[in-house]
Short mmCIF file of C-alpha atoms in Angstrom, two decimals:
data_model
loop_
_atom_site.label_atom_id
_atom_site.label_comp_id
_atom_site.label_asym_id
_atom_site.label_seq_id
_atom_site.Cartn_x
_atom_site.Cartn_y
_atom_site.Cartn_z
CA UNK C 273 15.28 -2.95 7.64
CA UNK C 274 14.68 0.66 6.77
CA UNK C 275 11.44 1.93 5.34
CA UNK C 276 13.26 3.13 2.23
CA UNK C 277 14.67 -0.36 1.62
CA UNK C 278 11.15 -1.79 1.78
CA UNK C 279 9.84 0.84 -0.63
CA UNK C 280 12.70 0.32 -3.05
CA UNK C 281 12.19 -3.45 -2.88
CA UNK C 282 8.48 -3.05 -3.63
CA UNK C 283 9.28 -0.73 -6.52
CA UNK C 284 11.82 -3.19 -7.90
CA UNK C 285 9.26 -5.99 -7.74
CA UNK C 286 6.76 -3.76 -9.57
CA UNK C 287 9.27 -2.92 -12.30
CA UNK C 288 10.30 -6.55 -12.72
CA UNK C 289 6.66 -7.62 -12.77
CA UNK C 290 5.88 -4.98 -15.36
CA UNK C 291 8.52 -6.50 -17.60
CA UNK C 292 7.10 -10.03 -17.21
CA UNK C 293 3.43 -9.84 -18.22
CA UNK C 294 3.88 -12.16 -21.22
CA UNK C 295 2.09 -14.94 -19.33
CA UNK C 296 -1.14 -13.02 -19.91
CA UNK C 297 -1.00 -13.57 -23.65
CA UNK C 298 -0.73 -17.36 -23.20
CA UNK C 299 -3.99 -17.76 -21.30
CA UNK C 300 -4.55 -19.61 -18.05
CA UNK C 301 -5.79 -22.93 -19.38
CA UNK C 302 -9.34 -24.03 -18.90
CA UNK C 303 -12.26 -22.88 -21.00
CA UNK C 304 -13.92 -19.70 -22.09
CA UNK C 305 -12.62 -16.20 -21.41
CA UNK C 306 -9.80 -17.46 -19.19
CA UNK C 307 -8.03 -18.93 -22.21
CA UNK C 308 -8.19 -15.71 -24.24
CA UNK C 309 -5.38 -13.15 -24.55
CA UNK C 310 -5.76 -9.75 -22.86
CA UNK C 311 -8.10 -7.38 -24.64
CA UNK C 312 -5.75 -4.49 -23.79
CA UNK C 313 -2.05 -4.70 -22.91
CA UNK C 314 0.60 -2.00 -22.47
CA UNK C 315 4.10 -2.30 -21.01
CA UNK C 316 6.46 0.66 -21.34
CA UNK C 317 9.79 1.08 -19.61
CA UNK C 318 11.46 4.33 -20.64
CA UNK C 319 14.91 3.37 -19.39
CA UNK C 320 15.16 6.44 -17.15
CA UNK C 321 13.32 4.88 -14.22
CA UNK C 322 9.84 5.82 -15.44
CA UNK C 323 7.47 3.07 -16.49
CA UNK C 324 3.84 2.18 -16.93
CA UNK C 325 1.90 -0.96 -17.56
CA UNK C 326 -1.73 -1.91 -17.85
CA UNK C 327 -3.85 -4.80 -18.98
CA UNK C 328 -7.46 -5.91 -19.15
CA UNK C 329 -8.57 -9.50 -19.63
CA UNK C 330 -11.85 -10.78 -21.09
CA UNK C 331 -12.61 -12.32 -17.67
CA UNK C 332 -12.79 -8.83 -16.11
CA UNK C 333 -9.37 -8.65 -14.47
CA UNK C 334 -7.58 -5.35 -14.98
CA UNK C 335 -4.48 -3.72 -13.57
CA UNK C 336 -2.46 -0.57 -14.16
CA UNK C 337 0.56 1.12 -12.65
CA UNK C 338 2.92 3.94 -13.41
CA UNK C 339 6.03 4.94 -11.58
CA UNK C 340 8.99 7.26 -11.65
CA UNK C 341 11.97 8.16 -9.48
CA UNK C 342 10.96 11.27 -7.58
CA UNK C 343 12.58 11.48 -4.15
CA UNK C 344 16.26 11.12 -3.44
CA UNK C 345 16.97 8.52 -0.78
CA UNK C 346 20.12 7.32 0.97
CA UNK C 347 20.38 4.39 -1.46
CA UNK C 348 19.51 6.32 -4.63
CA UNK C 349 16.29 7.73 -6.04
CA UNK C 350 13.10 6.33 -4.52
CA UNK C 351 10.45 5.29 -7.00
CA UNK C 352 6.96 6.64 -6.52
CA UNK C 353 4.31 4.35 -7.99
CA UNK C 354 0.57 4.60 -8.29
CA UNK C 355 -1.84 2.13 -9.73
CA UNK C 356 -4.68 -0.21 -9.13
CA UNK C 357 -6.36 -3.45 -10.02
CA UNK C 358 -9.82 -4.96 -10.05
CA UNK C 359 -11.38 -8.39 -10.40
CA UNK C 360 -14.53 -10.26 -9.50
CA UNK C 361 -14.18 -12.44 -6.39
CA UNK C 362 -15.59 -15.99 -6.35
CA UNK C 363 -18.55 -14.73 -4.26
CA UNK C 364 -19.40 -12.24 -7.03
CA UNK C 365 -18.13 -9.13 -5.26
CA UNK C 366 -16.24 -6.68 -7.49
CA UNK C 367 -12.89 -6.00 -5.83
CA UNK C 368 -11.18 -2.72 -6.79
CA UNK C 369 -8.07 -1.35 -5.18
CA UNK C 370 -6.00 1.74 -5.93
CA UNK C 371 -2.67 2.48 -4.32
CA UNK C 372 0.32 4.74 -4.10
CA UNK C 373 3.76 3.67 -2.95
CA UNK C 374 6.39 6.25 -2.10
CA UNK C 375 9.01 7.14 0.48
CA UNK C 376 6.21 7.11 3.09
CA UNK C 377 5.08 3.53 2.40
CA UNK C 378 2.36 1.62 0.56
CA UNK C 379 -1.11 3.20 0.73
CA UNK C 380 -3.96 1.02 -0.56
CA UNK C 381 -7.54 2.27 -0.89
CA UNK C 382 -10.54 0.02 -1.47
CA UNK C 383 -14.02 -0.43 -0.07
CA UNK C 384 -13.27 -4.08 0.75
CA UNK C 385 -10.30 -3.26 3.00
CA UNK C 386 -11.22 -3.56 6.66
CA UNK C 387 -11.07 -0.38 8.71
CA UNK C 388 -10.37 -0.18 12.42
CA UNK C 389 -13.23 0.60 14.77
CA UNK C 390 -13.53 4.17 16.02
CA UNK C 391 -11.46 5.12 19.06
CA UNK C 392 -13.66 5.10 22.19
CA UNK C 393 -14.55 8.53 23.57
CA UNK C 394 -12.85 7.83 26.94
CA UNK C 395 -9.56 7.08 25.16
CA UNK C 396 -9.86 10.25 23.05
CA UNK C 397 -10.41 12.29 26.23
CA UNK C 398 -7.36 10.65 27.84
CA UNK C 399 -5.19 11.41 24.82
CA UNK C 400 -6.35 15.01 24.83
CA UNK C 401 -5.72 15.31 28.59
CA UNK C 402 -2.20 13.93 28.16
CA UNK C 403 -1.56 16.33 25.29
CA UNK C 404 -2.65 19.31 27.41
CA UNK C 405 -0.82 18.10 30.54
CA UNK C 406 2.58 16.80 29.49
CA UNK C 407 4.71 14.87 31.93
CA UNK C 408 7.06 17.01 34.00
CA UNK C 409 9.85 14.44 33.68
CA UNK C 410 9.82 14.09 29.87
CA UNK C 411 7.63 11.01 30.03
CA UNK C 412 10.29 8.83 31.63
CA UNK C 413 9.09 5.95 33.78
CA UNK C 414 9.41 6.61 37.48
CA UNK C 415 8.48 3.46 39.39
CA UNK C 416 8.72 5.19 42.78
CA UNK C 417 6.41 8.07 42.00
CA UNK C 418 2.75 7.53 42.92
CA UNK C 419 3.46 3.89 43.66
CA UNK C 420 2.05 2.03 46.67
CA UNK C 421 4.55 1.39 49.42
CA UNK C 422 4.27 -1.74 51.56
#
């Protein structure tokens, strides 16, 4: 599946989701703030591929997104979207995430997202050595070269 197909699928889900936020006005059941309608709600689809939506709930959940077709792709215009959401996790931590989604993929940013450990210094040196000393045979595997012979 091509990257563009994934991006277009994600954009389509976002547009469809933006059109179906009416469940927020009906509450979630239960007691207190969870049964109240959103304190702020906006859902605009301009019909030309541009859209935006946002909402805030009394329980502290909020989300927003805006998107528009910007880049031409092989299957039509690719939608570029940017947005974010926040909520309080059951452990009390405030979770906030912002993102962009475009022809290069989905790019989330948030302090709660795990990050990979740093690359060890020996590996960095090896990468640099390989960059400065490229293979003479275009990097092709040569099982006979520098191999032990029995």
